Coordinates of C-alpha atoms and ligand atoms in Angstrom, one line a residue:
M1 CA -23.4 -16.7 24.3
S2 CA -23.7 -19.9 22.4
N3 CA -20.7 -22.1 21.8
K4 CA -21.1 -21.6 18.1
A5 CA -19.2 -18.6 16.9
M6 CA -21.1 -15.9 15.1
M7 CA -20.6 -16.2 11.4
H8 CA -21.0 -13.8 8.5
V9 CA -24.0 -13.9 6.2
L10 CA -22.8 -13.2 2.7
P11 CA -20.4 -15.4 0.7
V12 CA -17.0 -14.1 -0.6
E13 CA -18.4 -13.8 -4.1
A14 CA -20.7 -11.0 -2.8
Y15 CA -17.5 -8.9 -2.6
T16 CA -15.8 -9.9 -5.8
S17 CA -18.2 -10.9 -8.6
Q18 CA -19.7 -8.9 -11.4
E19 CA -22.9 -10.9 -11.1
W20 CA -23.5 -9.7 -7.4
F21 CA -22.5 -6.2 -8.4
D22 CA -25.1 -6.2 -11.2
R23 CA -27.9 -7.6 -9.0
E24 CA -27.1 -4.9 -6.3
Q25 CA -27.3 -2.2 -8.9
L26 CA -30.7 -3.4 -10.0
K27 CA -32.2 -4.5 -6.7
I28 CA -30.7 -2.0 -4.2
F29 CA -29.3 1.1 -5.9
S30 CA -32.2 1.4 -8.4
R31 CA -34.8 1.0 -5.8
T32 CA -33.8 3.3 -3.0
W33 CA -33.3 7.0 -2.4
R34 CA -29.9 8.2 -3.6
F35 CA -28.0 11.2 -2.2
A36 CA -27.6 13.8 -4.9
G37 CA -26.2 17.0 -3.3
F38 CA -26.9 19.8 -0.9
R39 CA -29.8 22.2 -1.3
E40 CA -27.5 25.1 -2.2
D41 CA -26.1 23.1 -5.2
I42 CA -29.2 24.0 -7.1
A43 CA -29.8 27.6 -6.0
D44 CA -31.4 29.3 -9.1
P45 CA -33.9 28.4 -11.9
G46 CA -32.1 26.4 -14.5
D47 CA -29.5 25.0 -12.2
S48 CA -29.1 21.3 -12.4
I49 CA -27.1 18.3 -11.1
T50 CA -26.9 14.8 -12.4
V51 CA -26.7 11.6 -10.3
Q52 CA -26.4 7.9 -10.9
A53 CA -28.9 5.9 -9.0
G54 CA -28.1 2.3 -9.8
L55 CA -29.0 1.7 -13.4
N56 CA -30.6 5.2 -13.7
N57 CA -29.0 8.4 -14.6
I58 CA -31.2 11.2 -13.2
F59 CA -30.9 14.9 -13.3
I60 CA -32.5 17.4 -10.9
I61 CA -33.3 20.9 -12.1
K62 CA -34.9 23.9 -10.5
G63 CA -37.8 25.2 -12.5
R64 CA -38.8 28.8 -13.2
D65 CA -41.3 28.4 -10.4
H66 CA -38.3 27.6 -8.1
R67 CA -39.5 24.0 -7.6
L68 CA -37.1 21.1 -7.9
R69 CA -37.9 18.4 -10.4
A70 CA -36.1 15.2 -11.2
F71 CA -36.1 13.5 -14.6
H72 CA -34.5 10.5 -16.1
N73 CA -31.6 11.8 -18.2
I74 CA -32.8 10.2 -21.4
C75 CA -33.9 12.1 -24.5
R76 CA -37.3 10.8 -25.7
H77 CA -36.0 10.6 -29.3
R78 CA -33.2 8.0 -29.2
G79 CA -32.1 8.1 -25.7
T80 CA -29.0 10.3 -25.6
Q81 CA -28.2 11.8 -22.2
L82 CA -29.3 15.4 -22.1
L83 CA -27.1 16.7 -19.4
R84 CA -23.5 15.6 -18.7
A85 CA -22.8 17.2 -15.4
A86 CA -23.9 20.1 -13.3
G87 CA -25.4 23.0 -15.2
K88 CA -26.1 26.7 -14.3
A89 CA -29.0 28.9 -15.3
Q90 CA -30.1 26.9 -18.3
K91 CA -33.1 28.3 -20.1
V92 CA -34.0 25.1 -22.0
L93 CA -32.5 21.6 -22.3
T94 CA -31.4 20.7 -25.8
C95 CA -30.3 17.2 -26.7
P96 CA -26.8 17.3 -28.3
Y97 CA -27.7 14.6 -30.9
H98 CA -30.6 16.1 -33.0
D99 CA -31.5 19.2 -30.9
W100 CA -34.8 18.1 -29.6
T101 CA -35.5 20.7 -26.9
Y102 CA -37.3 20.5 -23.6
D103 CA -38.4 23.2 -21.1
L104 CA -37.3 23.2 -17.5
E105 CA -40.5 21.4 -16.6
G106 CA -39.6 18.5 -18.9
K107 CA -42.0 19.3 -21.8
L108 CA -40.8 18.7 -25.3
I109 CA -41.1 22.1 -26.9
S110 CA -39.3 21.8 -30.2
V111 CA -38.2 19.2 -32.8
P112 CA -36.0 20.3 -35.7
D113 CA -37.6 19.8 -39.1
E114 CA -40.8 18.7 -37.4
D115 CA -42.5 19.4 -40.7
P116 CA -41.9 17.4 -42.9
E117 CA -39.9 14.8 -40.9
F118 CA -42.4 14.0 -38.1
P119 CA -45.9 14.4 -39.5
N120 CA -48.6 14.4 -36.9
L121 CA -46.2 14.3 -34.0
D122 CA -47.9 14.9 -30.7
K123 CA -45.1 16.5 -28.7
S124 CA -47.1 16.3 -25.5
C125 CA -46.6 12.5 -25.5
Y126 CA -42.8 12.9 -25.4
G127 CA -42.1 14.8 -22.2
L128 CA -39.1 13.6 -20.1
K129 CA -39.8 10.8 -17.8
P130 CA -40.0 12.0 -14.2
A131 CA -38.2 10.6 -11.2
K132 CA -38.8 11.6 -7.6
V133 CA -36.9 14.3 -5.7
D134 CA -37.0 15.5 -2.1
I135 CA -35.0 17.3 0.5
W136 CA -34.2 16.0 4.0
R137 CA -31.9 17.8 6.4
S138 CA -30.5 20.0 3.7
M139 CA -29.7 17.1 1.5
I140 CA -31.3 16.4 -1.9
F141 CA -32.3 12.8 -2.6
V142 CA -33.7 11.2 -5.7
H143 CA -35.6 8.0 -6.3
P144 CA -35.9 6.6 -9.8
D145 CA -39.5 5.7 -9.3
P146 CA -41.8 8.8 -9.5
D147 CA -44.3 6.9 -7.4
A148 CA -41.9 5.9 -4.6
G149 CA -43.0 6.5 -1.0
S150 CA -42.0 9.8 0.7
I151 CA -38.6 10.6 2.0
M152 CA -40.0 10.6 5.5
E153 CA -41.2 7.0 5.1
W154 CA -37.6 6.1 4.3
F155 CA -35.8 8.2 6.9
G156 CA -38.5 9.1 9.5
D157 CA -37.7 6.2 11.9
I158 CA -33.9 6.9 12.0
E159 CA -34.4 10.7 12.5
P160 CA -34.6 10.6 16.4
F161 CA -31.3 8.7 16.5
L162 CA -29.4 11.4 14.5
G163 CA -27.4 14.3 16.0
P164 CA -29.3 17.4 17.1
H165 CA -27.3 19.5 14.5
N166 CA -29.2 22.2 12.7
V167 CA -27.8 21.3 9.3
D168 CA -29.3 24.2 7.5
E169 CA -27.5 26.7 9.7
L170 CA -24.1 25.2 9.2
I171 CA -22.1 26.2 6.2
E172 CA -20.1 24.1 3.9
Y173 CA -16.3 24.2 4.1
P174 CA -15.5 23.9 0.4
E175 CA -11.9 23.0 0.7
A176 CA -12.8 19.9 2.7
R177 CA -14.7 18.6 -0.3
G178 CA -13.1 15.3 -1.3
S179 CA -13.5 12.5 -3.7
Y180 CA -11.4 9.4 -3.8
E181 CA -11.5 5.8 -5.0
I182 CA -11.0 2.9 -2.7
N183 CA -10.0 -0.5 -4.2
A184 CA -12.7 -2.4 -2.3
N185 CA -16.3 -3.5 -2.7
W186 CA -18.8 -0.9 -1.4
K187 CA -19.9 -3.3 1.3
V188 CA -16.4 -3.6 2.6
V189 CA -16.4 0.2 3.0
V190 CA -19.8 0.2 4.7
E191 CA -18.9 -2.7 7.0
N192 CA -15.7 -0.8 8.1
Y193 CA -17.9 2.2 8.8
I194 CA -20.2 0.3 11.1
D195 CA -17.7 -2.1 12.6
V196 CA -17.6 -1.0 16.3
Y197 CA -15.0 -3.7 17.2
H198 CA -12.2 -2.0 15.2
L199 CA -12.5 1.5 16.8
S200 CA -10.1 1.1 19.7
H201 CA -7.7 -1.1 17.7
L202 CA -7.2 0.2 14.1
H203 CA -7.8 3.8 15.5
S204 CA -6.0 3.5 18.8
G205 CA -4.0 6.5 18.1
T206 CA -6.5 8.6 16.1
L207 CA -10.0 8.3 17.6
N208 CA -9.1 8.1 21.3
M209 CA -11.0 11.3 22.1
Y210 CA -14.2 9.2 22.2
D211 CA -15.2 6.6 24.7
H212 CA -15.9 3.6 22.5
A213 CA -16.9 1.4 25.4
K214 CA -19.9 3.6 25.9
A215 CA -21.0 3.6 22.3
E216 CA -24.7 3.0 21.6
Y217 CA -25.8 1.5 18.3
Q218 CA -28.5 -0.3 16.5
F219 CA -30.2 -0.8 13.2
V220 CA -33.4 1.2 12.7
G221 CA -35.0 -0.4 9.6
P222 CA -32.1 -0.6 7.0
H223 CA -30.3 2.3 8.5
F224 CA -27.6 2.1 11.2
A225 CA -27.6 4.5 14.2
F226 CA -24.4 5.1 16.2
W227 CA -23.6 7.4 19.0
E228 CA -20.6 7.6 21.4
P229 CA -19.6 10.2 24.0
L230 CA -16.4 12.1 24.2
A231 CA -13.8 10.5 26.6
A232 CA -14.0 12.1 30.1
D233 CA -10.5 13.5 30.2
Y234 CA -11.0 15.0 26.7
L235 CA -14.3 16.5 27.7
E236 CA -12.8 18.1 30.8
N237 CA -10.6 20.3 28.7
I238 CA -12.9 20.6 25.8
E239 CA -12.1 24.3 25.1
R240 CA -8.4 23.5 24.7
N241 CA -8.9 20.1 23.0
A242 CA -11.6 20.7 20.5
A243 CA -10.3 21.2 17.0
M244 CA -12.9 23.7 16.1
P245 CA -15.7 25.9 17.5
L246 CA -18.4 23.7 19.0
V247 CA -21.6 23.3 17.1
L248 CA -23.5 21.7 19.9
P249 CA -24.4 22.7 23.5
K250 CA -22.0 21.4 26.1
D251 CA -24.4 18.8 27.5
K252 CA -24.8 17.1 24.1
L253 CA -21.2 16.6 23.0
G254 CA -20.2 13.4 21.3
A255 CA -20.4 11.9 17.8
W256 CA -23.4 10.5 15.9
V257 CA -22.1 8.4 13.0
P258 CA -25.0 6.8 11.3
M259 CA -24.9 4.9 8.0
L260 CA -28.0 5.5 5.9
F261 CA -28.8 2.7 3.5
P262 CA -27.3 2.2 1.0
G263 CA -23.9 3.8 1.6
L264 CA -24.5 7.3 2.9
G265 CA -22.5 7.8 6.1
L266 CA -22.9 10.9 8.2
G267 CA -20.3 12.2 10.7
E268 CA -22.1 14.4 13.1
S269 CA -19.6 15.5 15.7
E270 CA -19.2 18.2 18.4
S271 CA -17.4 20.5 15.9
D272 CA -18.6 19.6 12.4
W273 CA -21.1 17.8 10.3
S274 CA -20.0 15.8 7.2
I275 CA -21.2 13.2 4.7
F276 CA -19.3 10.2 3.5
H277 CA -21.1 9.1 0.3
I278 CA -20.1 5.7 -1.1
T279 CA -20.8 4.9 -4.8
P280 CA -20.0 1.4 -6.1
L281 CA -18.0 1.6 -9.3
G282 CA -17.3 -2.0 -9.8
P283 CA -17.1 -5.3 -7.7
E284 CA -13.8 -4.2 -6.2
L285 CA -13.9 -0.4 -6.6
S286 CA -15.8 2.3 -4.9
R287 CA -15.8 6.1 -4.8
V288 CA -16.2 8.1 -1.7
E289 CA -17.2 11.7 -1.7
T290 CA -16.9 13.8 1.4
R291 CA -18.4 17.2 2.2
T292 CA -18.2 19.0 5.5
R293 CA -20.2 21.8 7.1
V294 CA -18.9 23.9 10.0
K295 CA -20.2 26.6 12.3
D296 CA -19.0 29.7 10.4
T297 CA -16.2 31.1 8.3
S298 CA -13.8 31.5 11.2
A299 CA -14.2 27.8 11.8
W300 CA -13.0 27.3 8.2
E301 CA -9.8 29.2 8.8
F302 CA -9.2 27.2 12.0
Q303 CA -9.9 23.9 10.2
K304 CA -7.6 24.9 7.3
Q305 CA -4.7 25.1 9.8
Q306 CA -5.5 21.7 11.1
W307 CA -5.7 20.2 7.6
R308 CA -2.4 21.8 6.6
S309 CA -0.8 19.9 9.3
S310 CA -2.7 16.7 8.5
R311 CA -0.6 14.1 7.0
F312 CA -3.5 12.7 5.0
F313 CA -4.3 16.1 3.5
E314 CA -0.6 16.5 2.6
K315 CA -0.7 13.1 0.9
S316 CA -3.7 14.1 -1.2
I317 CA -1.5 16.9 -2.6
T318 CA 2.0 15.5 -2.7
G319 CA 1.4 11.7 -2.8
K320 CA 3.4 11.3 0.5
Y321 CA 2.4 11.6 4.1
A322 CA 3.7 14.7 5.8
G323 CA 6.4 14.4 8.4
D324 CA 8.6 11.6 7.1
K325 CA 8.6 12.5 3.4
N326 CA 9.8 9.1 2.4
S327 CA 7.0 7.3 4.2
D328 CA 3.9 6.2 2.3
D329 CA 2.6 4.2 5.3
P330 CA -1.0 5.0 6.1
M331 CA -0.6 3.4 9.5
T332 CA 1.7 6.2 10.5
S333 CA -0.4 8.9 8.9
G334 CA -2.2 10.0 12.1
D335 CA -5.4 10.1 10.1
F336 CA -8.2 7.7 10.8
T337 CA -9.6 7.9 7.2
A338 CA -6.2 6.7 5.9
E339 CA -6.3 3.9 8.4
D340 CA -9.7 2.8 7.3
I341 CA -8.9 2.9 3.6
Y342 CA -5.8 0.9 4.3
A343 CA -7.8 -1.7 6.2
C344 CA -10.5 -1.9 3.5
E345 CA -8.0 -2.4 0.6
Q346 CA -5.9 -4.9 2.4
Q347 CA -9.0 -6.9 3.3
Q348 CA -10.2 -6.8 -0.3
K349 CA -6.9 -8.1 -1.6
S350 CA -7.2 -11.3 0.5
L351 CA -10.7 -12.1 -0.8
R352 CA -9.5 -13.8 -4.0
S353 CA -7.0 -16.0 -2.3
P354 CA -7.9 -19.7 -2.3
Y355 CA -6.7 -19.7 1.3
F356 CA -9.2 -17.0 2.5
E357 CA -11.9 -18.2 4.8
V358 CA -13.9 -15.8 6.9
G359 CA -13.4 -16.3 10.7
P360 CA -15.7 -15.9 13.7
S361 CA -17.4 -12.5 14.1
A362 CA -17.5 -10.5 17.4
E363 CA -20.9 -10.9 19.1
A364 CA -21.6 -7.3 19.8
G365 CA -18.9 -5.2 18.0
E366 CA -19.5 -6.9 14.6
K367 CA -23.2 -7.4 15.0
P368 CA -23.9 -4.4 12.7
V369 CA -21.7 -6.0 10.0
R370 CA -23.8 -9.2 10.1
E371 CA -27.0 -7.2 10.2
H372 CA -26.0 -5.1 7.2
Q373 CA -25.2 -8.3 5.2
Q374 CA -28.6 -9.6 6.1
I375 CA -30.3 -6.4 4.8
V376 CA -28.4 -6.7 1.6
K377 CA -29.4 -10.3 1.2
T378 CA -33.1 -9.5 1.9
Y379 CA -33.0 -6.8 -0.9
L380 CA -31.4 -9.2 -3.4
D381 CA -33.8 -12.0 -2.6
S382 CA -36.9 -9.7 -3.0
Ligands
FES401 S1 -31.4 11.5 -29.4 FE1 -32.0 13.4 -28.6 S2 -32.5 14.5 -30.3 FE2 -32.1 12.6 -31.1
FE2_402 FE1 -12.7 3.2 11.1

């Protein structure tokens, strides 16, 4: 190791300024594949979901031919958004402003008062603008550019580093679906997710079933791969210790926790499979959506019991952590997510202090943090 301490790549403004935020929206989130939902969210013809991909609002709809198509959510008349949220079994898409109507394949099919208001209108020139949609490991992704490369060009190289879970066979545990805001820049949230150094410190009481010293991790293109085994003593009594029915064979137990660029974390463990989807809302505000898949319905029931006794779950309902009803301290919550949110928000608070100055960075345990910053920088410079 050199005498010179490892330093971070991005300046403080990258985490606080509107200007950085706007550039990231344009150069990162408008130019990469964006997670939109699970395959089963759009089950039947006419079902749709909308998703924000940087500057682009896009909707995905299943056609009468059962194919998924993605379109920019912009009426070709004067631009009003056609769809506001998820829709079910729509037959056609009618703009709320002047009722221009499109079919499920994006063709403009009717214009009120076409005669006499729009003489010689060639409706075939005003179909909805397409975006690109694809499915990978049961997840639907969109790209604003209809000519973008394939999803396998984007994710193919990281695939061998993901868990062996058969995602299609696991079922969603709907009560575990969560959405919350974190008062921190999206990169603070990502950096926390890929910071290996903090695991045995911030989470000393919550993630000790894993052997962090044996973690293996690296970037594969812009995506981060991470795996760690269960701790030996935990593994020895896995039947008694595991929170839920196992979804992996015994010789493959452990946790794969990749972070797919930009901002889609996966949590692929011995007993469940989940997503942790980060959306930047502002320079110092992010939303996280979580969805979890488990082995079967009996696993749901089991998990429900666990969640009922979880202090974090309790707080999401009552505003207080369970146990000590007067305590609002996430550091006693017994929940590693609450610990992470606490760390992110406390870190963000310091960034505007004139006395804040970033310190040296751990050579191995914080290498992913520096590498992610470099990837962001490369995108912004391109
Ligand atoms: S803006 Fe959509 S019909 Fe006018
Ligand atoms: Fe953490």
